[in-house]
N, CA, C and O atoms as a Tripos MOL2 file, in Angstrom:
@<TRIPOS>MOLECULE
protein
  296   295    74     0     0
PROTEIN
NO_CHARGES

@<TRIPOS>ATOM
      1 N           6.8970   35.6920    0.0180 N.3       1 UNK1
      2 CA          5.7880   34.7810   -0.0410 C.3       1 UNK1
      3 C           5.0290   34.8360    1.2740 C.2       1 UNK1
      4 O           5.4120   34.8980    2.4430 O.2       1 UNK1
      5 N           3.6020   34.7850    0.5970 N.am      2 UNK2
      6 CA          2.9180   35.1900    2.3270 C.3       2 UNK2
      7 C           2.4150   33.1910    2.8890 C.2       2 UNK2
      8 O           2.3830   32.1350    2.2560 O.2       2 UNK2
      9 N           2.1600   33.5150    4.1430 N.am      3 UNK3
     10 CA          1.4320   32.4340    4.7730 C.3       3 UNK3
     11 C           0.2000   32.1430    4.3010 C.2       3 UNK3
     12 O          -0.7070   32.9560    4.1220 O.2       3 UNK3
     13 N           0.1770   31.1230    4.1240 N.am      4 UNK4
     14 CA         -1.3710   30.1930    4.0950 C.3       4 UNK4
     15 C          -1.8290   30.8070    5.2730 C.2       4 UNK4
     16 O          -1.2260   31.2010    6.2710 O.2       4 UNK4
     17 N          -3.3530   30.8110    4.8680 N.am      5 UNK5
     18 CA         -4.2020   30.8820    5.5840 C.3       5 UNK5
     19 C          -5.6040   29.7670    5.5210 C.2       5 UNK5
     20 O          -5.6540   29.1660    4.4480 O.2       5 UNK5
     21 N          -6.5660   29.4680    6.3670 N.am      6 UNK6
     22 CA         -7.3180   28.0090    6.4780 C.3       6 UNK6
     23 C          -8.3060   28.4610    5.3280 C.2       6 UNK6
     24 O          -8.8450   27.5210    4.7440 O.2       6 UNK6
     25 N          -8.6810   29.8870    4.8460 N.am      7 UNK7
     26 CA         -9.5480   30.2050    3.5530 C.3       7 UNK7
     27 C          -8.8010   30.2470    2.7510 C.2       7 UNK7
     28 O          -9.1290   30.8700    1.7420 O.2       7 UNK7
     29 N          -7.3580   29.5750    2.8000 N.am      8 UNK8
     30 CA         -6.5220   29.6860    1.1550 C.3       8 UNK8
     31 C          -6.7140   28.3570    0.9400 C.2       8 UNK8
     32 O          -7.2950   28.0640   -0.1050 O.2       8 UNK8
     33 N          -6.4840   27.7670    1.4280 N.am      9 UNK9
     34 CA         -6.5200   26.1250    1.3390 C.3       9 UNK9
     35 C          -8.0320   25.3600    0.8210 C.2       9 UNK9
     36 O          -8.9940   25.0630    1.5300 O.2       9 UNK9
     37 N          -7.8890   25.2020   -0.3900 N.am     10 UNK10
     38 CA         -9.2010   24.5920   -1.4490 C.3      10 UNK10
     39 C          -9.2280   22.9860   -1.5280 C.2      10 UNK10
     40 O          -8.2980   22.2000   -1.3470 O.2      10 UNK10
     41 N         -10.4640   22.7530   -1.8250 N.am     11 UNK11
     42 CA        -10.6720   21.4530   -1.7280 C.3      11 UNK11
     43 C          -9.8580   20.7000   -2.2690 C.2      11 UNK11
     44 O          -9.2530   19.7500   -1.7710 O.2      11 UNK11
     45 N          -9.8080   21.2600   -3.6970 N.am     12 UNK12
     46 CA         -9.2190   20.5570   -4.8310 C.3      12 UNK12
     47 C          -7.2030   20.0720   -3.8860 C.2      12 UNK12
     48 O          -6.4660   19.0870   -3.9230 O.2      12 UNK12
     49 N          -7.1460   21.4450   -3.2010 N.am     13 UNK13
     50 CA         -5.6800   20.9170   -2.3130 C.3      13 UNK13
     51 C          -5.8940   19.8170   -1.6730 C.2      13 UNK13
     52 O          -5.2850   18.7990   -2.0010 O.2      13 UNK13
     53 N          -6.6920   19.8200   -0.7650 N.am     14 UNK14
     54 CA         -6.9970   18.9270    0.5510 C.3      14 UNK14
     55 C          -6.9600   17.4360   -0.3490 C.2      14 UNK14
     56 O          -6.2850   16.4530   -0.0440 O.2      14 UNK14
     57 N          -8.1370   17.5980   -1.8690 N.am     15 UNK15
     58 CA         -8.0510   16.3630   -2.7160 C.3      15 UNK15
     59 C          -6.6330   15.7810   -3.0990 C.2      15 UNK15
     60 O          -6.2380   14.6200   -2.9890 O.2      15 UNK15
     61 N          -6.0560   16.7550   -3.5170 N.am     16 UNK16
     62 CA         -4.6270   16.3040   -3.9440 C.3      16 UNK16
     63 C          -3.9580   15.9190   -3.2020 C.2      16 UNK16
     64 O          -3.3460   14.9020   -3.5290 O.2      16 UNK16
     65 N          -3.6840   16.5270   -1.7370 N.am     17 UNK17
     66 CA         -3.0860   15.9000   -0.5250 C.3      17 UNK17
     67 C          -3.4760   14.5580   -0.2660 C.2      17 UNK17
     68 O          -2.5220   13.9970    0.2730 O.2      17 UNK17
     69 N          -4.3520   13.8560   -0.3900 N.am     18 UNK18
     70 CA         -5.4890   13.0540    0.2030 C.3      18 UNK18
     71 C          -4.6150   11.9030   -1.3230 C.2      18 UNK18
     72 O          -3.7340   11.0430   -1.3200 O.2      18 UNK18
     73 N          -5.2460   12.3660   -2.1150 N.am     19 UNK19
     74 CA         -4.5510   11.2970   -3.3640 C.3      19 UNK19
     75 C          -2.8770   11.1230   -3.0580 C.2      19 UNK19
     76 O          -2.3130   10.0290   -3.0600 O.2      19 UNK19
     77 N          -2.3060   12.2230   -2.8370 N.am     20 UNK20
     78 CA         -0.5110   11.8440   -3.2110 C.3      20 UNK20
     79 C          -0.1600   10.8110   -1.8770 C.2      20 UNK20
     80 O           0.7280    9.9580   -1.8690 O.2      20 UNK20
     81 N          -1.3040   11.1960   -0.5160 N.am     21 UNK21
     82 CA         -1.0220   10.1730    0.4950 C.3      21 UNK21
     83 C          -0.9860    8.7560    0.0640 C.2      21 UNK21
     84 O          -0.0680    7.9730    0.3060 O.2      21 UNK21
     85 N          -2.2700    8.4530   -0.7190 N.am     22 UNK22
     86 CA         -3.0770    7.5700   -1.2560 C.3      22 UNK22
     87 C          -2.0850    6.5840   -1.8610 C.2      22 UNK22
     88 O          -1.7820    5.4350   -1.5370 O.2      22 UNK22
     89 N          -1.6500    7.4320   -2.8940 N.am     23 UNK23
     90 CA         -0.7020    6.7220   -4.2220 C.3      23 UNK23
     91 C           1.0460    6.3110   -3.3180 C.2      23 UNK23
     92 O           1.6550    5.3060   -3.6830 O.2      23 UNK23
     93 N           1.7180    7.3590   -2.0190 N.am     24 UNK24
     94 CA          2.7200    6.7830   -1.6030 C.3      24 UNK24
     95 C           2.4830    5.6010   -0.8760 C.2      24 UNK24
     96 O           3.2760    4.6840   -1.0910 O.2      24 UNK24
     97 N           1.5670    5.4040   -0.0540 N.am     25 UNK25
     98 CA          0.8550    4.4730    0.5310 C.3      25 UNK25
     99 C           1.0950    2.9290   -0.1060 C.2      25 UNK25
    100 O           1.6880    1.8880    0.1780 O.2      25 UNK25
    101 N           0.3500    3.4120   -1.0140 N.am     26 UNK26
    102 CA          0.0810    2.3830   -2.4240 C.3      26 UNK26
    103 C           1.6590    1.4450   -2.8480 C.2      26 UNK26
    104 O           1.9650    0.2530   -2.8890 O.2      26 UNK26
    105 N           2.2670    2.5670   -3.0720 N.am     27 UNK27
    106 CA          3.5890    2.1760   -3.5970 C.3      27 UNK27
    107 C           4.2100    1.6860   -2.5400 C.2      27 UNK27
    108 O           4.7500    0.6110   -2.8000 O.2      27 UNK27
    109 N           4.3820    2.1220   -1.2110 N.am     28 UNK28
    110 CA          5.1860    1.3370   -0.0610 C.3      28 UNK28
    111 C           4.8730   -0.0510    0.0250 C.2      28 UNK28
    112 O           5.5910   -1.0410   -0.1160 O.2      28 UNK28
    113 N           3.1920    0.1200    0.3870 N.am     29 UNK29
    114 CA          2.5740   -1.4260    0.6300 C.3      29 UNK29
    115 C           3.2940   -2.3930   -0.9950 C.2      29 UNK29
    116 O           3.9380   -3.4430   -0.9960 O.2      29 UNK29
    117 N           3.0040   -1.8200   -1.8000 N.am     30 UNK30
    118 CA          3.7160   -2.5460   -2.9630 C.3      30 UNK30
    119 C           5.0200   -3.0370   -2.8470 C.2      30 UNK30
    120 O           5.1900   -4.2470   -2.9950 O.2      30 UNK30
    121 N           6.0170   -2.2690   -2.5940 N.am     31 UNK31
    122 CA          7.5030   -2.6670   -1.7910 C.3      31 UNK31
    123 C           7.8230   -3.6940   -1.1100 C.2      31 UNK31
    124 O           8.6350   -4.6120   -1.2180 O.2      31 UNK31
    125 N           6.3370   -3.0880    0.2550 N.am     32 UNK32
    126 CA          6.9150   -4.1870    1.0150 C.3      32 UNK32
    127 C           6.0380   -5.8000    0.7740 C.2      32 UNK32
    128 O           6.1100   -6.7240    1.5840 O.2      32 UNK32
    129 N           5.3560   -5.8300   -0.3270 N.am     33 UNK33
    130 CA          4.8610   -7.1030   -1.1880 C.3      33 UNK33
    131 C           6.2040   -7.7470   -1.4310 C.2      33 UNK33
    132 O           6.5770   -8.8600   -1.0610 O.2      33 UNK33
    133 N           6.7920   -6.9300   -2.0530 N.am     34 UNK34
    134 CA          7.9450   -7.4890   -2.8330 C.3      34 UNK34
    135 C           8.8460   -8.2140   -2.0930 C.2      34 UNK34
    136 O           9.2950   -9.3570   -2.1800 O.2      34 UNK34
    137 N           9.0410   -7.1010   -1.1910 N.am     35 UNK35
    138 CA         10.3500   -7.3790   -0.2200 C.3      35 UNK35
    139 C           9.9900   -8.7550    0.7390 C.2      35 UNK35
    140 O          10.9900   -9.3520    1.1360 O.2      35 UNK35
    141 N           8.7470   -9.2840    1.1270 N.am     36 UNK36
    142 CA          8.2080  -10.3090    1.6200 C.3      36 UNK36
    143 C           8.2220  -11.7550    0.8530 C.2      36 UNK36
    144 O           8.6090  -12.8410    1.2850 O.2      36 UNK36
    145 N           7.6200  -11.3870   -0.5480 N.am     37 UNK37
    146 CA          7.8330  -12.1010   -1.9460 C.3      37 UNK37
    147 C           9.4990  -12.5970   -1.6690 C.2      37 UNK37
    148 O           9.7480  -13.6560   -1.0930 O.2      37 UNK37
    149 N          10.2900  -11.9130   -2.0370 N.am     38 UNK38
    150 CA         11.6430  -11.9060   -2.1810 C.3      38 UNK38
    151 C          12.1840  -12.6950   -0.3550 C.2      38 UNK38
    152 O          13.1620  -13.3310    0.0380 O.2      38 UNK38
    153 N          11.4860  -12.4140   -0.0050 N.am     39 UNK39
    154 CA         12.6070  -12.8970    1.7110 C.3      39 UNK39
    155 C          12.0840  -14.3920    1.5480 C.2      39 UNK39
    156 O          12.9030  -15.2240    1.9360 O.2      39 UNK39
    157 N          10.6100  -15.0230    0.9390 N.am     40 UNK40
    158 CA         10.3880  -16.1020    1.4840 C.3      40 UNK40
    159 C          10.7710  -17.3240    0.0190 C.2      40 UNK40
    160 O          10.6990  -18.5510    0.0730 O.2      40 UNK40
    161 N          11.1370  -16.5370   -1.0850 N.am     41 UNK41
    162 CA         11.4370  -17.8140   -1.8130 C.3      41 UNK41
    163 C          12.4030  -17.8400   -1.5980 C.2      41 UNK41
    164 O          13.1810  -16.9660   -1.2160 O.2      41 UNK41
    165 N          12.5890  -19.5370   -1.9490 N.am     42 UNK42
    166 CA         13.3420  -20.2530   -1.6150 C.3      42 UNK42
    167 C          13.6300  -20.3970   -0.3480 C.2      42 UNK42
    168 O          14.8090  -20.4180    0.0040 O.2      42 UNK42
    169 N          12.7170  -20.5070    0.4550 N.am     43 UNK43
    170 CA         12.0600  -21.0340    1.7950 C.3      43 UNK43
    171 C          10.8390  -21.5060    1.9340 C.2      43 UNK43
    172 O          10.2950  -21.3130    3.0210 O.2      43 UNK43
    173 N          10.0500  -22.2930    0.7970 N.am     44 UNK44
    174 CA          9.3300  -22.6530    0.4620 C.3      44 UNK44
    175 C           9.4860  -24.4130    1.1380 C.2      44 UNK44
    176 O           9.1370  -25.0270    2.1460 O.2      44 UNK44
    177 N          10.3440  -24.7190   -0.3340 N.am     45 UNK45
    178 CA         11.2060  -25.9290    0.4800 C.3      45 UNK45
    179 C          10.9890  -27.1080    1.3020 C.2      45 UNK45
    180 O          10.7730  -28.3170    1.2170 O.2      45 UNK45
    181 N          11.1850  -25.9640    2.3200 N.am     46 UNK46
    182 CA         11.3680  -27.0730    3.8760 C.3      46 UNK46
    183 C          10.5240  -26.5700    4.5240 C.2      46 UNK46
    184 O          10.3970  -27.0570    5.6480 O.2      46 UNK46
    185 N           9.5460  -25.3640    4.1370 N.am     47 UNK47
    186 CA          8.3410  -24.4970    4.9580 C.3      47 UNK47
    187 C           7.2930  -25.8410    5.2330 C.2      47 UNK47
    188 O           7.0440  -26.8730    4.6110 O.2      47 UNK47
    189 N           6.8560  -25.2670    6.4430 N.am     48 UNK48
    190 CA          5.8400  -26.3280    6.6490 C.3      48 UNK48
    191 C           4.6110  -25.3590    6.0390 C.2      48 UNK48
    192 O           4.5100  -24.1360    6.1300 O.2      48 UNK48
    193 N           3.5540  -26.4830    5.2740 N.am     49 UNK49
    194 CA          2.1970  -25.5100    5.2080 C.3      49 UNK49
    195 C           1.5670  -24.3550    5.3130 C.2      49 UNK49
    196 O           1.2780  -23.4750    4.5010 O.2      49 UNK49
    197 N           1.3900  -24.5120    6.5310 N.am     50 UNK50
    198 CA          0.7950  -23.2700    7.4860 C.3      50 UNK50
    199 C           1.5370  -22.0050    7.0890 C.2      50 UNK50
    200 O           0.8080  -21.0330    6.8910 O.2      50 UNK50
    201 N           2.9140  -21.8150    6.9250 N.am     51 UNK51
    202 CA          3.6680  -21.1330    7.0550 C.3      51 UNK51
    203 C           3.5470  -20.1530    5.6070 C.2      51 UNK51
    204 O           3.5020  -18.9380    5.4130 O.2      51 UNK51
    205 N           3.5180  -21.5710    4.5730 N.am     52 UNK52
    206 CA          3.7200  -21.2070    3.3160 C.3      52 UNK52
    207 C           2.2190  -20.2370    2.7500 C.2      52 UNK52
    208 O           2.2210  -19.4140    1.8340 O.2      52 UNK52
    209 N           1.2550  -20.5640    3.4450 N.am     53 UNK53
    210 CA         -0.4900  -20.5080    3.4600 C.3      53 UNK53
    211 C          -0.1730  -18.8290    4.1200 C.2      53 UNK53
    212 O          -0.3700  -17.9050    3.3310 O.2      53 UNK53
    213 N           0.1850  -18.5740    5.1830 N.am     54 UNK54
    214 CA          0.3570  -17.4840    5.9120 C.3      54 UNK54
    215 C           1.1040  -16.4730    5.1690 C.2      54 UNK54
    216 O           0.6290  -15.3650    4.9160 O.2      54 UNK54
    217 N           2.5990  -16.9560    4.7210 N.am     55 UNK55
    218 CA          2.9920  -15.6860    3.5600 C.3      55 UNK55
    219 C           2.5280  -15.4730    2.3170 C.2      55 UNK55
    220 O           3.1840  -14.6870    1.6340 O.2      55 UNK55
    221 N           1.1230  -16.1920    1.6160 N.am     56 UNK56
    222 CA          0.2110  -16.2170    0.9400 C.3      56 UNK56
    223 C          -0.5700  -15.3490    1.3100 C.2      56 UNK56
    224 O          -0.6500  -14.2980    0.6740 O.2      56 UNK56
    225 N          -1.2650  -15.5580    2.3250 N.am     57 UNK57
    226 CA         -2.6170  -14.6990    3.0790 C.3      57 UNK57
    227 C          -2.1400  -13.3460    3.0480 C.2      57 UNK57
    228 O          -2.6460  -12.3930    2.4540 O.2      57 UNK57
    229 N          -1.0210  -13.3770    3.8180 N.am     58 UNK58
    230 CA         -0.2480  -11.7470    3.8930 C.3      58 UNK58
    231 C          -0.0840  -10.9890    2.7220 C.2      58 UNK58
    232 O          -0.5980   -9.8710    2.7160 O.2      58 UNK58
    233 N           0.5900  -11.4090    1.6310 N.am     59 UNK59
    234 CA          0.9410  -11.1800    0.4610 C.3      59 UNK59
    235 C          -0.5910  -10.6420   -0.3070 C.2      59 UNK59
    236 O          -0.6130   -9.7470   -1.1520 O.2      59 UNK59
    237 N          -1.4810  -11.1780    0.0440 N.am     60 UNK60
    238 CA         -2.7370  -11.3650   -0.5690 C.3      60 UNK60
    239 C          -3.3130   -9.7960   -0.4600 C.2      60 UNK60
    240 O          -3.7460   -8.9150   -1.2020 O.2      60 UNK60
    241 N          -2.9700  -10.0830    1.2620 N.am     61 UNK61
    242 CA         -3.8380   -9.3900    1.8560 C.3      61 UNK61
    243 C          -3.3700   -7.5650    1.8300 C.2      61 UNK61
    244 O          -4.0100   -6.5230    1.9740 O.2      61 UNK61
    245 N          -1.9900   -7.8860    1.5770 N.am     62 UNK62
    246 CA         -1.3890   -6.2690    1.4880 C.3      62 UNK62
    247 C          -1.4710   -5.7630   -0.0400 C.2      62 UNK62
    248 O          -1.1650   -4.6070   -0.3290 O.2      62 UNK62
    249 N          -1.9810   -6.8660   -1.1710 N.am     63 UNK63
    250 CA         -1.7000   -6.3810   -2.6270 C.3      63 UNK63
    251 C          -3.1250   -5.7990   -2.7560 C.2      63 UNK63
    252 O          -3.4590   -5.0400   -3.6660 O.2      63 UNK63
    253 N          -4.0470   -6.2830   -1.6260 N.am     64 UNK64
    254 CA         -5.5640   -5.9700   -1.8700 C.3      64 UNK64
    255 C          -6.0760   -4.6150   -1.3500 C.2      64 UNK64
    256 O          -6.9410   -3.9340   -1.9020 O.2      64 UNK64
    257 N          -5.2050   -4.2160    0.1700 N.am     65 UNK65
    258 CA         -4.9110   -3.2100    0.3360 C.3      65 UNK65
    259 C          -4.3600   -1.9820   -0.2050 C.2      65 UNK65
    260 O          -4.7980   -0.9030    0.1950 O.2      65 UNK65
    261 N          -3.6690   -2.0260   -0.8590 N.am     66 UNK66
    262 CA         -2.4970   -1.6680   -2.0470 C.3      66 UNK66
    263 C          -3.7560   -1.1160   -3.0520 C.2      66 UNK66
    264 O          -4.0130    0.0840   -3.1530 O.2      66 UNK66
    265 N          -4.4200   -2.0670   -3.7000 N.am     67 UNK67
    266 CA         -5.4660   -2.0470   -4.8780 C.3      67 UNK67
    267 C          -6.4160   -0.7400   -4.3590 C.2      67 UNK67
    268 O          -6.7600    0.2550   -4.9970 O.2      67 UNK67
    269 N          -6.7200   -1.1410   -2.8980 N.am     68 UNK68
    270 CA         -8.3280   -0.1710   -2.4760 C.3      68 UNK68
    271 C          -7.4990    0.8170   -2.4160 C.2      68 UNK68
    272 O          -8.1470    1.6680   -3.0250 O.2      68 UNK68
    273 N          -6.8600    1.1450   -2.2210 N.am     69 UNK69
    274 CA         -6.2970    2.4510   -2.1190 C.3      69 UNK69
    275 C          -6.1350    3.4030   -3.3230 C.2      69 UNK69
    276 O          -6.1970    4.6170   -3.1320 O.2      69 UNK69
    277 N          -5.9830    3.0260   -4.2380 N.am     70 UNK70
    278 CA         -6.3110    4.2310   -5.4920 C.3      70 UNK70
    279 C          -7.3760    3.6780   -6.3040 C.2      70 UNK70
    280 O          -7.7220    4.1730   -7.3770 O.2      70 UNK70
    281 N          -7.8770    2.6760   -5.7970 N.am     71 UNK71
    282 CA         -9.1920    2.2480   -6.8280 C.3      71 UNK71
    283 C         -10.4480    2.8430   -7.1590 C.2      71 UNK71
    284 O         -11.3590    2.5910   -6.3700 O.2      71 UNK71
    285 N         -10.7730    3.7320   -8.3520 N.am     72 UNK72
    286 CA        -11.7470    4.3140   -8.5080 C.3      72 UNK72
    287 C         -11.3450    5.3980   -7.7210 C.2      72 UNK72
    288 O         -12.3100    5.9930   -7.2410 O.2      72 UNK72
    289 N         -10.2450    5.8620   -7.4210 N.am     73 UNK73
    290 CA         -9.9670    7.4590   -6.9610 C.3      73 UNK73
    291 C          -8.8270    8.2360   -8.0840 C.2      73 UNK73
    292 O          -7.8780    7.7020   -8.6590 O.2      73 UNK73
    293 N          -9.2920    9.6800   -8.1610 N.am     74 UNK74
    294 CA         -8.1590   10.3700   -9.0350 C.3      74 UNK74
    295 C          -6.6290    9.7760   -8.9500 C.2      74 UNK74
    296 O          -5.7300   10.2900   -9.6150 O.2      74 UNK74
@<TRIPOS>BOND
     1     1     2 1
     2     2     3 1
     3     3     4 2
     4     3     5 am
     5     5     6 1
     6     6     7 1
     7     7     8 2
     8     7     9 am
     9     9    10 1
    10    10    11 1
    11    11    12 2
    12    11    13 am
    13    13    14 1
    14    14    15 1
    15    15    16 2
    16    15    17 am
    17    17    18 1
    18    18    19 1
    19    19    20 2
    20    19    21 am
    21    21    22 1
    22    22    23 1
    23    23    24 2
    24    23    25 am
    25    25    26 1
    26    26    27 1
    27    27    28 2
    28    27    29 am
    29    29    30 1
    30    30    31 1
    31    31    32 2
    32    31    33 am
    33    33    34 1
    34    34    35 1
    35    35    36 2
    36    35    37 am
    37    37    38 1
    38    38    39 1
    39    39    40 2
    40    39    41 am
    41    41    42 1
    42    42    43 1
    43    43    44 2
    44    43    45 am
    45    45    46 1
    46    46    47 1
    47    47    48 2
    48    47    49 am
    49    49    50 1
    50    50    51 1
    51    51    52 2
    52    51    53 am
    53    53    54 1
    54    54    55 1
    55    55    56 2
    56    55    57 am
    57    57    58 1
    58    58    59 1
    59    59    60 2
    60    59    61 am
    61    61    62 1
    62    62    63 1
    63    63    64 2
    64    63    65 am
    65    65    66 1
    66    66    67 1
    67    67    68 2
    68    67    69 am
    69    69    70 1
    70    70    71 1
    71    71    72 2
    72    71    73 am
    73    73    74 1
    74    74    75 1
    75    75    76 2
    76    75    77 am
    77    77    78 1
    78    78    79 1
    79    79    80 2
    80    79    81 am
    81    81    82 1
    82    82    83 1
    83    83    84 2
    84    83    85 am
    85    85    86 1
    86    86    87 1
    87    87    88 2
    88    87    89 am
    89    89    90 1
    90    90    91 1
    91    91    92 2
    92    91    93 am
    93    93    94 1
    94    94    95 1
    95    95    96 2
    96    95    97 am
    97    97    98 1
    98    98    99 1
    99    99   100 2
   100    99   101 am
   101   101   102 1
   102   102   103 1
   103   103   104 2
   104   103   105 am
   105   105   106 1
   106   106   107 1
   107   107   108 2
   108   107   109 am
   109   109   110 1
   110   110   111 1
   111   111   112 2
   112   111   113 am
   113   113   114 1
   114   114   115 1
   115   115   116 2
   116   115   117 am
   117   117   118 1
   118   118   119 1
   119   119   120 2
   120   119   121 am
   121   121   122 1
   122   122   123 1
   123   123   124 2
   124   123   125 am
   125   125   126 1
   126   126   127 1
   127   127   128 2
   128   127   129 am
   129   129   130 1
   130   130   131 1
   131   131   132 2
   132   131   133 am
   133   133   134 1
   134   134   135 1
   135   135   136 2
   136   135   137 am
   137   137   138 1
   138   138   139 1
   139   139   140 2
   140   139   141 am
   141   141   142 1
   142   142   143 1
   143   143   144 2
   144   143   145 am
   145   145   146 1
   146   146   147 1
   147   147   148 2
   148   147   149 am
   149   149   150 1
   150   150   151 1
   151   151   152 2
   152   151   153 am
   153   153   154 1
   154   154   155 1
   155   155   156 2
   156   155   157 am
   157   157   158 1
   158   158   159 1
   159   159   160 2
   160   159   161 am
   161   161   162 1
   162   162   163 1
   163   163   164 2
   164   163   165 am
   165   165   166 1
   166   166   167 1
   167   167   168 2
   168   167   169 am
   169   169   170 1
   170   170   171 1
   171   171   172 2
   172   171   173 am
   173   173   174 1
   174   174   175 1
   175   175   176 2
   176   175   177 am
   177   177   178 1
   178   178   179 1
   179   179   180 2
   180   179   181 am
   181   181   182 1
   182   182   183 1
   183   183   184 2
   184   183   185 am
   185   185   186 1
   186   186   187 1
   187   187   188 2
   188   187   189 am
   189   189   190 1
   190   190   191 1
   191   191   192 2
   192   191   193 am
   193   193   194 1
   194   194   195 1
   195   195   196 2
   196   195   197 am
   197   197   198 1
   198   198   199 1
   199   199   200 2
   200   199   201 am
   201   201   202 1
   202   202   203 1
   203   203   204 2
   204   203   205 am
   205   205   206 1
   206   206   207 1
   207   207   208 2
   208   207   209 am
   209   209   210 1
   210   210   211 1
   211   211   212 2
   212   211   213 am
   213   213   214 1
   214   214   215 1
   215   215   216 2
   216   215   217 am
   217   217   218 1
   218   218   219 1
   219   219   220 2
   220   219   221 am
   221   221   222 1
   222   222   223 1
   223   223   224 2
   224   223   225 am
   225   225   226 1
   226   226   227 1
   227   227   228 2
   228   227   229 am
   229   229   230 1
   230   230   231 1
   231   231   232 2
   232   231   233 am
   233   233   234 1
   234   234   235 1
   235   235   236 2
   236   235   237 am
   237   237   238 1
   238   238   239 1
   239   239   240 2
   240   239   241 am
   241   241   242 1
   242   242   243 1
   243   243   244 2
   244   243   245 am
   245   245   246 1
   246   246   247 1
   247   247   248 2
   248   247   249 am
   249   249   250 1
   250   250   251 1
   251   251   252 2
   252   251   253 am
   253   253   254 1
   254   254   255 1
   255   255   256 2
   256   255   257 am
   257   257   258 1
   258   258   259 1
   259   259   260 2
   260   259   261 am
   261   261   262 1
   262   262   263 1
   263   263   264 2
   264   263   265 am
   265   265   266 1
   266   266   267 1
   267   267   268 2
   268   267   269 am
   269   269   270 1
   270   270   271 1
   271   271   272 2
   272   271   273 am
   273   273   274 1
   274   274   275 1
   275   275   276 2
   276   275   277 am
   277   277   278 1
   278   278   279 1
   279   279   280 2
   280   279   281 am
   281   281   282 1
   282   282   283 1
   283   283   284 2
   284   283   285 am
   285   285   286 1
   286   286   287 1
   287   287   288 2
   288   287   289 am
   289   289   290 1
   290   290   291 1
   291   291   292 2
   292   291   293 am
   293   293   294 1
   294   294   295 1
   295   295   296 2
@<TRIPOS>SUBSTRUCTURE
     1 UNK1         2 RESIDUE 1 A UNK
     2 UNK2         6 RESIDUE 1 A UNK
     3 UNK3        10 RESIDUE 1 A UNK
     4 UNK4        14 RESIDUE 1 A UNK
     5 UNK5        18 RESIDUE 1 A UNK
     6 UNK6        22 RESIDUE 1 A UNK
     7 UNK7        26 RESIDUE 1 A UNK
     8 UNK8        30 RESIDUE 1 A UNK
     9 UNK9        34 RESIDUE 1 A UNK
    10 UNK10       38 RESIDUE 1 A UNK
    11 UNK11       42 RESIDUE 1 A UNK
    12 UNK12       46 RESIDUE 1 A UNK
    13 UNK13       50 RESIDUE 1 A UNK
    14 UNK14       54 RESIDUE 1 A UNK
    15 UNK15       58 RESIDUE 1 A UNK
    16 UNK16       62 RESIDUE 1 A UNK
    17 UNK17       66 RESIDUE 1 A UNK
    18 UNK18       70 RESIDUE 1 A UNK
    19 UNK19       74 RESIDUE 1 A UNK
    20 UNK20       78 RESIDUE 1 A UNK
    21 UNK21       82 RESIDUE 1 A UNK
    22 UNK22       86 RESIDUE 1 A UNK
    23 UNK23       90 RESIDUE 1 A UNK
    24 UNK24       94 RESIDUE 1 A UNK
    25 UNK25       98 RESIDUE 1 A UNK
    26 UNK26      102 RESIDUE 1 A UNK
    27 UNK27      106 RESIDUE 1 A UNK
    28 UNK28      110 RESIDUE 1 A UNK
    29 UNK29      114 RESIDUE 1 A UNK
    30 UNK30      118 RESIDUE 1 A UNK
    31 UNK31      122 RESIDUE 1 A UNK
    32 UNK32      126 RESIDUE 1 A UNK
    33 UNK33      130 RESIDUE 1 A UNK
    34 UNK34      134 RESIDUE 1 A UNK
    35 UNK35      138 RESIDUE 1 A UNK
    36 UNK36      142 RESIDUE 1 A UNK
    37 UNK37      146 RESIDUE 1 A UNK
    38 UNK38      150 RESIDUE 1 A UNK
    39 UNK39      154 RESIDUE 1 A UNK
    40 UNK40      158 RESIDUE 1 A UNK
    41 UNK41      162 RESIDUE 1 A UNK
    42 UNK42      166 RESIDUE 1 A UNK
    43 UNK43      170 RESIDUE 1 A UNK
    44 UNK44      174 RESIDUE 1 A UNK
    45 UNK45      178 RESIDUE 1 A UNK
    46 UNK46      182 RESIDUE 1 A UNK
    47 UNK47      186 RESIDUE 1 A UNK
    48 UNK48      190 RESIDUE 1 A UNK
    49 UNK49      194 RESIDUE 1 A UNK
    50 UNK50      198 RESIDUE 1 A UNK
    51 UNK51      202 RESIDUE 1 A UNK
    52 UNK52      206 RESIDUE 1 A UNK
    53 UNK53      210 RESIDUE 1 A UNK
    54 UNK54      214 RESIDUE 1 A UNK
    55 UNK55      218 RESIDUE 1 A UNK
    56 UNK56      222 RESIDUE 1 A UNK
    57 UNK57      226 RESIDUE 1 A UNK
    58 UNK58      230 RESIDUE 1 A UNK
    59 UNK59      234 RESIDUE 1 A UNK
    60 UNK60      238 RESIDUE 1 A UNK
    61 UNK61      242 RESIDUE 1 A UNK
    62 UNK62      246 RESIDUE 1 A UNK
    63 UNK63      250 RESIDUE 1 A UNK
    64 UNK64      254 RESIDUE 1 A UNK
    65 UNK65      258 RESIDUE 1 A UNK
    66 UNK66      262 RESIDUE 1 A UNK
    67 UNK67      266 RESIDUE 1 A UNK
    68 UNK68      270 RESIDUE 1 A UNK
    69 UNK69      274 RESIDUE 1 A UNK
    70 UNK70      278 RESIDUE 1 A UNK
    71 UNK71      282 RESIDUE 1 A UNK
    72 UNK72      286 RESIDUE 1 A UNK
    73 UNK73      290 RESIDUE 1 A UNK
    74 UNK74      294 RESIDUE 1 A UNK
């Protein structure tokens, strides 16, 4: 098998590279939704407000991240 070279390498690769980043990305940030989800219930409780508002915001804010990331892409 020979070496790549920078005129072997096609868009459509660079695209696919670019998406499979995209989609593991996607799925980690999803994980670690979960894994955040999962650490704070049932610490709700005795949470003060702020606290409970903040692993909301976060949660929010990484599922939205999560979303832009393959949204309207292959």
């Amino acid at each position: 098998m020979s070496a790549l070279r920078p005129g072997d390498i096609t868009d459509e690769m660079i695209q696919a590279m670019d998406t499979a980043k995209r989609q593991g990305l996607h799925k980690d940030l999803r994980a670690l939704a979960a894994n955040v989800r999962a650490d704070a219930e049932g610490r709700y409780d005795g949470a003060e407000p702020g606290w409970r508002a903040g692993v909301e915001w976060t949660l929010l804010w990484i599922e939205n991240t999560a979303s832009q990331l393959t949204e309207g892409k292959p």
